[in-house]
Coordinates of C-alpha atoms and ligand atoms in Angstrom, one line a residue:
M1 CA 0.0 0.0 0.0
N2 CA 1.0 3.6 -0.6
V3 CA 0.7 5.3 2.8
L4 CA 1.1 8.9 3.8
V5 CA 1.7 9.6 7.5
A6 CA 0.9 13.2 8.2
G7 CA 3.0 14.2 11.2
G8 CA 5.2 11.2 10.3
T9 CA 8.4 12.9 11.5
G10 CA 7.1 13.2 15.1
F11 CA 7.4 10.9 18.2
I12 CA 4.7 8.4 17.2
G13 CA 4.9 9.1 13.5
S14 CA 8.6 8.1 13.1
V15 CA 8.0 4.7 14.8
L16 CA 4.8 4.1 12.7
C17 CA 6.7 5.0 9.5
A18 CA 9.4 2.4 10.4
E19 CA 6.7 -0.2 11.2
L20 CA 4.9 0.4 7.9
A21 CA 8.1 0.3 5.9
D22 CA 9.1 -2.9 7.6
R23 CA 5.8 -4.4 6.5
G24 CA 6.6 -3.6 2.9
H25 CA 4.5 -0.5 2.3
E26 CA 5.6 2.6 0.3
V27 CA 5.7 5.2 3.1
T28 CA 5.9 9.0 3.0
A29 CA 6.1 11.2 6.1
L30 CA 4.6 14.7 5.7
S31 CA 5.3 17.7 8.0
R32 CA 6.2 21.4 7.7
T33 CA 9.9 20.8 8.3
P34 CA 10.8 17.2 7.5
D35 CA 14.5 16.4 7.8
G36 CA 14.3 12.7 7.6
D37 CA 16.9 12.2 10.4
S38 CA 14.5 10.3 12.6
L39 CA 13.3 8.0 9.7
P40 CA 14.6 4.9 8.0
D41 CA 16.2 5.5 4.6
D42 CA 13.3 3.8 2.7
V43 CA 10.8 6.3 4.1
N44 CA 10.1 9.3 1.8
V45 CA 9.5 12.8 3.1
A46 CA 7.1 15.6 1.9
I47 CA 6.7 19.2 2.9
G48 CA 3.2 20.4 3.7
D49 CA 1.2 22.3 6.3
V50 CA -2.2 20.8 7.1
G51 CA -3.5 24.3 7.7
A52 CA -2.8 25.2 4.1
Y53 CA -4.9 23.0 1.8
D54 CA -2.9 23.7 -1.4
S55 CA 0.3 22.7 0.3
I56 CA -0.9 19.1 1.0
A57 CA -3.7 18.3 -1.6
G58 CA -1.4 16.9 -4.3
T59 CA 0.6 14.7 -1.9
V60 CA -2.4 13.4 -0.1
A61 CA -4.4 12.6 -3.3
A62 CA -1.6 10.3 -4.5
H63 CA -1.8 7.9 -1.5
D64 CA -4.1 4.9 -0.9
A65 CA -4.1 5.5 2.9
V66 CA -3.5 8.5 5.2
V67 CA -2.7 8.4 8.9
N68 CA -3.2 11.7 10.7
L69 CA -0.6 12.1 13.5
V70 CA -0.3 15.9 13.3
A71 CA 0.0 17.3 16.8
L72 CA -0.1 20.5 18.7
S73 CA 0.9 19.4 22.3
P74 CA -1.9 19.8 24.9
L75 CA 0.7 20.0 27.6
F76 CA 1.8 23.6 26.9
Q77 CA -0.2 26.7 26.0
P78 CA -0.1 27.3 22.3
S79 CA 1.9 30.3 21.2
G80 CA 1.4 32.8 18.3
D81 CA -1.5 32.1 15.9
K82 CA -1.4 28.3 16.6
S83 CA -4.6 26.8 18.1
H84 CA -5.9 23.3 18.7
E85 CA -8.8 24.3 16.4
S86 CA -6.6 25.3 13.5
V87 CA -4.2 22.3 13.8
H88 CA -6.4 19.4 14.9
L89 CA -9.8 20.5 13.5
E90 CA -9.0 22.5 10.3
G91 CA -5.9 20.3 9.7
T92 CA -8.2 17.2 9.7
R93 CA -10.7 18.9 7.5
N94 CA -8.0 19.7 4.9
L95 CA -6.6 16.2 5.0
V96 CA -10.0 14.6 4.7
R97 CA -11.0 16.9 1.8
A98 CA -7.8 16.2 0.0
A99 CA -8.2 12.4 0.5
E100 CA -11.9 12.5 -0.7
E101 CA -10.9 14.5 -3.8
G102 CA -8.0 12.2 -4.5
D103 CA -7.5 8.4 -4.8
T104 CA -7.3 7.8 -1.0
Q105 CA -9.6 5.2 0.4
R106 CA -8.4 4.6 4.0
F107 CA -8.0 7.2 6.8
V108 CA -6.7 6.5 10.3
Q109 CA -7.3 9.4 12.7
M110 CA -5.3 9.7 15.9
S111 CA -7.6 11.2 18.5
A112 CA -7.4 11.2 22.4
L113 CA -9.4 9.8 25.3
S114 CA -12.2 12.1 26.4
A115 CA -12.3 13.8 23.0
H116 CA -15.7 15.4 22.6
P117 CA -17.1 18.6 20.9
H118 CA -18.1 19.9 24.3
A119 CA -15.1 18.7 26.3
E120 CA -13.4 20.9 28.9
T121 CA -10.2 21.8 27.1
A122 CA -9.6 23.2 23.7
Y123 CA -7.4 20.2 22.7
L124 CA -10.2 17.7 23.5
R125 CA -12.9 19.8 21.9
A126 CA -10.9 20.1 18.7
K127 CA -10.1 16.3 18.7
G128 CA -13.8 15.6 19.3
R129 CA -14.9 17.8 16.4
A130 CA -12.2 16.3 14.2
E131 CA -13.6 12.8 14.9
G132 CA -16.9 14.1 13.5
V133 CA -15.3 15.3 10.3
V134 CA -13.7 11.9 9.8
K135 CA -16.9 10.0 10.6
E136 CA -18.9 12.1 8.2
S137 CA -16.4 11.5 5.3
S138 CA -16.8 9.0 2.5
L139 CA -13.5 7.4 3.5
E140 CA -12.8 4.0 5.1
W141 CA -12.0 5.5 8.5
T142 CA -10.7 4.2 11.8
I143 CA -10.3 6.4 14.9
V144 CA -7.7 5.5 17.6
R145 CA -7.9 7.2 21.1
P146 CA -4.9 6.4 23.1
S147 CA -4.0 7.3 26.7
V148 CA -0.6 9.0 27.1
V149 CA 2.1 7.5 25.0
F150 CA 5.7 7.0 26.3
G151 CA 9.0 6.0 24.7
D152 CA 12.3 7.5 23.6
G153 CA 11.6 11.1 22.4
G154 CA 8.1 11.2 24.1
E155 CA 7.3 14.3 26.2
F156 CA 5.1 12.7 28.9
V157 CA 7.8 11.6 31.4
E158 CA 9.9 14.7 30.6
F159 CA 6.8 16.9 31.2
T160 CA 6.2 15.3 34.5
K161 CA 9.7 16.2 35.5
T162 CA 9.2 19.8 34.3
L163 CA 6.1 20.0 36.5
T164 CA 7.9 18.8 39.6
T165 CA 11.3 18.8 41.4
P166 CA 13.2 15.8 42.9
H167 CA 13.2 15.2 46.7
V168 CA 10.0 17.2 47.7
T169 CA 7.4 18.4 45.3
A170 CA 3.8 19.6 45.4
L171 CA 1.1 18.2 43.0
P172 CA -2.6 19.2 42.7
D173 CA -4.6 16.8 45.0
G174 CA -1.3 14.9 45.5
G175 CA -1.2 13.8 41.9
R176 CA -4.2 11.5 42.0
T177 CA -5.2 11.9 38.3
R178 CA -4.9 8.5 36.7
F179 CA -3.2 7.6 33.4
Q180 CA -2.8 4.3 31.5
P181 CA 0.4 4.9 29.6
I182 CA 1.1 2.9 26.5
W183 CA 4.6 2.3 24.9
V184 CA 4.9 3.8 21.4
G185 CA 6.4 0.4 20.3
D186 CA 3.2 -1.3 21.3
L187 CA 0.9 1.3 19.8
A188 CA 2.5 1.6 16.3
P189 CA 1.8 -2.0 15.2
M190 CA -1.9 -1.4 16.1
L191 CA -2.0 1.7 13.9
A192 CA -0.3 -0.2 11.1
D193 CA -3.0 -3.0 11.5
A194 CA -5.7 -0.3 11.2
V195 CA -4.2 0.8 7.9
E196 CA -4.0 -2.7 6.5
D197 CA -7.0 -4.6 7.8
D198 CA -10.6 -4.1 6.6
A199 CA -11.9 -5.4 10.0
H200 CA -11.0 -2.0 11.6
V201 CA -13.0 0.2 9.2
G202 CA -15.7 2.2 10.9
E203 CA -14.3 1.4 14.4
T204 CA -13.3 3.8 17.2
Y205 CA -10.8 2.2 19.6
E206 CA -9.8 3.3 23.1
I207 CA -6.3 2.1 23.8
G208 CA -4.5 2.0 27.2
G209 CA -1.3 0.4 28.5
P210 CA -1.0 -2.6 30.9
E211 CA -1.3 -0.6 34.2
V212 CA -3.0 2.4 35.6
L213 CA -0.6 4.9 37.2
S214 CA -1.4 8.1 39.0
L215 CA 0.5 11.3 38.3
A216 CA 2.3 10.7 41.6
D217 CA 3.3 7.2 40.5
V218 CA 4.7 8.5 37.3
T219 CA 6.6 11.2 39.1
E220 CA 8.1 8.7 41.5
L221 CA 9.1 6.4 38.7
A222 CA 10.7 9.2 36.6
Y223 CA 12.9 10.2 39.5
E224 CA 13.6 6.7 40.7
A225 CA 15.0 6.0 37.2
E226 CA 17.5 8.7 37.9
G227 CA 18.4 7.3 41.4
K228 CA 16.4 10.1 43.1
S229 CA 13.6 9.9 45.6
V230 CA 10.6 12.2 45.8
T231 CA 8.1 13.1 48.5
I232 CA 4.8 14.4 47.1
L233 CA 2.9 17.1 49.0
P234 CA -0.8 17.5 48.1
I235 CA -2.0 21.0 47.3
P236 CA -5.8 21.7 46.7
S237 CA -6.4 21.6 42.9
A238 CA -8.3 25.0 43.0
L239 CA -5.2 26.6 44.5
A240 CA -2.9 24.8 42.1
N241 CA -4.9 25.9 39.1
V242 CA -4.5 29.5 40.1
G243 CA -0.8 29.1 40.7
L244 CA -0.1 27.1 37.6
S245 CA -2.2 29.3 35.4
A246 CA -0.6 32.5 36.7
V247 CA 3.1 31.5 36.5
G248 CA 3.4 28.1 35.0
P249 CA 4.9 25.1 36.8
V250 CA 8.3 26.6 36.3
P251 CA 9.1 30.1 35.0
F252 CA 9.0 30.5 31.2
V253 CA 7.1 27.3 30.6
P254 CA 3.8 28.2 28.9
F255 CA 1.1 26.8 31.1
G256 CA -2.5 28.0 31.2
P257 CA -6.0 27.0 32.6
D258 CA -6.4 24.3 30.0
Q259 CA -3.2 22.6 31.0
A260 CA -4.1 22.8 34.7
R261 CA -7.5 21.4 33.9
S262 CA -6.1 18.5 31.8
L263 CA -4.1 17.4 34.8
E264 CA -7.4 16.8 36.6
I265 CA -9.0 14.6 33.9
D266 CA -8.5 10.9 34.3
N267 CA -6.9 9.4 31.2
T268 CA -7.8 5.7 31.4
V269 CA -10.0 3.4 29.4
A270 CA -13.2 1.6 30.6
E271 CA -12.7 -1.3 28.1
N272 CA -9.3 -1.7 26.6
D273 CA -9.6 -2.2 22.8
I274 CA -6.1 -3.7 22.5
S275 CA -8.0 -7.0 22.1
A276 CA -9.2 -5.9 18.7
F277 CA -5.6 -6.2 17.6
G278 CA -5.1 -9.6 19.2
V279 CA -3.1 -8.1 22.0
E280 CA -3.5 -8.5 25.8
D281 CA -2.0 -6.7 28.8
A282 CA 0.8 -9.3 29.3
D283 CA 2.1 -8.5 25.8
L284 CA 2.6 -4.8 26.6
T285 CA 5.6 -2.9 27.9
T286 CA 5.2 -1.2 31.3
L287 CA 6.5 2.3 32.0
S288 CA 8.7 0.8 34.8
A289 CA 10.3 -1.7 32.3
H290 CA 10.9 1.1 29.8
L291 CA 12.6 3.1 32.5
G292 CA 14.8 0.1 33.5
L293 CA 12.9 -0.4 36.8
E294 CA 11.2 -3.8 36.0
G295 CA 10.6 -6.0 39.0
N296 CA 10.5 -3.1 41.5
H297 CA 6.9 -2.0 40.9
S298 CA 4.3 -4.8 41.1
A299 CA 2.0 -2.7 43.4
F300 CA 0.5 -0.4 40.8
H301 CA -3.2 -0.5 40.1
E302 CA -4.6 -3.1 37.6
P303 CA -6.6 -1.4 34.8
G304 CA -10.1 -0.8 36.0
S305 CA -9.3 -0.8 39.7
Ligands
NAP1 N1 2.1 11.6 22.6 C1 1.1 11.3 23.3 O1 1.1 11.0 24.5 C2 -0.3 11.3 22.6 C3 -1.4 10.8 23.4 C4 -2.7 10.8 22.8 C5 -2.8 11.3 21.5 N2 -1.7 11.7 20.8 C6 -1.9 12.2 19.4 O2 -1.0 11.4 18.6 C7 -0.6 12.2 17.5 C8 0.9 12.2 17.4 O3 1.5 12.8 18.5 P1 3.0 12.9 18.8 O4 3.3 12.9 20.2 O5 3.8 12.0 17.9 O6 3.3 14.4 18.3 P2 4.7 15.1 17.9 O7 5.9 14.3 18.3 O8 4.6 16.5 18.4 O9 4.7 15.2 16.3 C9 3.8 16.0 15.6 C10 4.1 15.9 14.1 O10 3.2 16.8 13.5 C11 3.9 17.6 12.6 N3 3.1 18.9 12.4 C12 2.8 19.8 13.4 N4 2.0 20.8 12.9 C13 1.9 20.5 11.6 C14 1.2 21.1 10.5 N5 0.5 22.3 10.7 N6 1.2 20.6 9.3 C15 1.9 19.4 9.1 N7 2.6 18.7 10.0 C16 2.6 19.3 11.3 C17 5.3 17.8 13.2 O11 6.3 18.2 12.3 P3 6.6 19.7 11.9 O12 6.7 20.4 13.2 O13 7.9 19.6 11.1 O14 5.5 20.2 11.1 C18 5.5 16.4 13.7 O15 5.9 15.5 12.6 C19 -1.3 13.6 17.7 O16 -2.5 13.6 17.0 C20 -1.5 13.6 19.2 O17 -2.5 14.5 19.5 C21 -0.5 11.8 21.3

């Protein structure tokens, strides 16, 4: 298959491009500034901005399948004229329109847990409305909604360290918000299956990793991997929101009310759709193992507990 990965030079995109190329597909990664350094030699690159239809239409139209992995991070407040609506909603509209007007049949859309047109943050609202655009299209679509994704080059663990300090740190409500992190190396084959397999057409999948971790758990793991301990002090979330929104977790880090709010929204799945890809929890990599801490952390919550 001839596959275009929009956002293919990013954290998840570069792993997916390698997976698709390994499976024998002709793969092109599209982004605004593709340098190809993070990609295997047999992956092509194309320049395009999903916000500018004319810059992507010709490239998209020539592909059998498109995977939309374009991102504007929800962890930091957007700067300049960037917005979640322009990148995630308008960008999806442009990709879908180009695909419908071209030869593309299949469209895999990366969304997020809790995405909804009336969700509480701009990121989740844009993702929710973008899902509607994809579902209303004439394309063979699949929507994937993962929890947070970790791996080399991912920003989740690094962001946790940006938010905190080693030894003693304060977190809203003691960092009780729950995540179900999934390793990028486990997620990419599922995305590749969604590209290849007719069985996934018209499906929306919620994907989580093998364990549920609180923000406090993730903070402890991140510092333990560096040989540091951390004691977490709870601060009321209302107070934290005011403080984080006003100054950011550390000076010069752009953090606003949406970012504070997103730290209060649980990011776990009710039913884990990994089974649709023939995968079970025992097959998946834990965050502890990725950080080199395997064996030390058997006490974390099972999914659903
Ligand atoms: N990482 C996670 O934990 C996580 C969790 C749930 C969902 N997701 C979703 O998964 C997808 C991939 O995330 P990621 O973490 O891999 O993101 P990422 O590392 O930030 O990569 C984003 C990619 O999008 C490209 N891009 C950004 N703006 C663009 C534009 N206007 N036009 C064309 N390309 C553009 C970037 O390249 P240029 O800057 O060169 O354009 C880059 O290739 C996103 O949809 C994200 O919302 C991620």
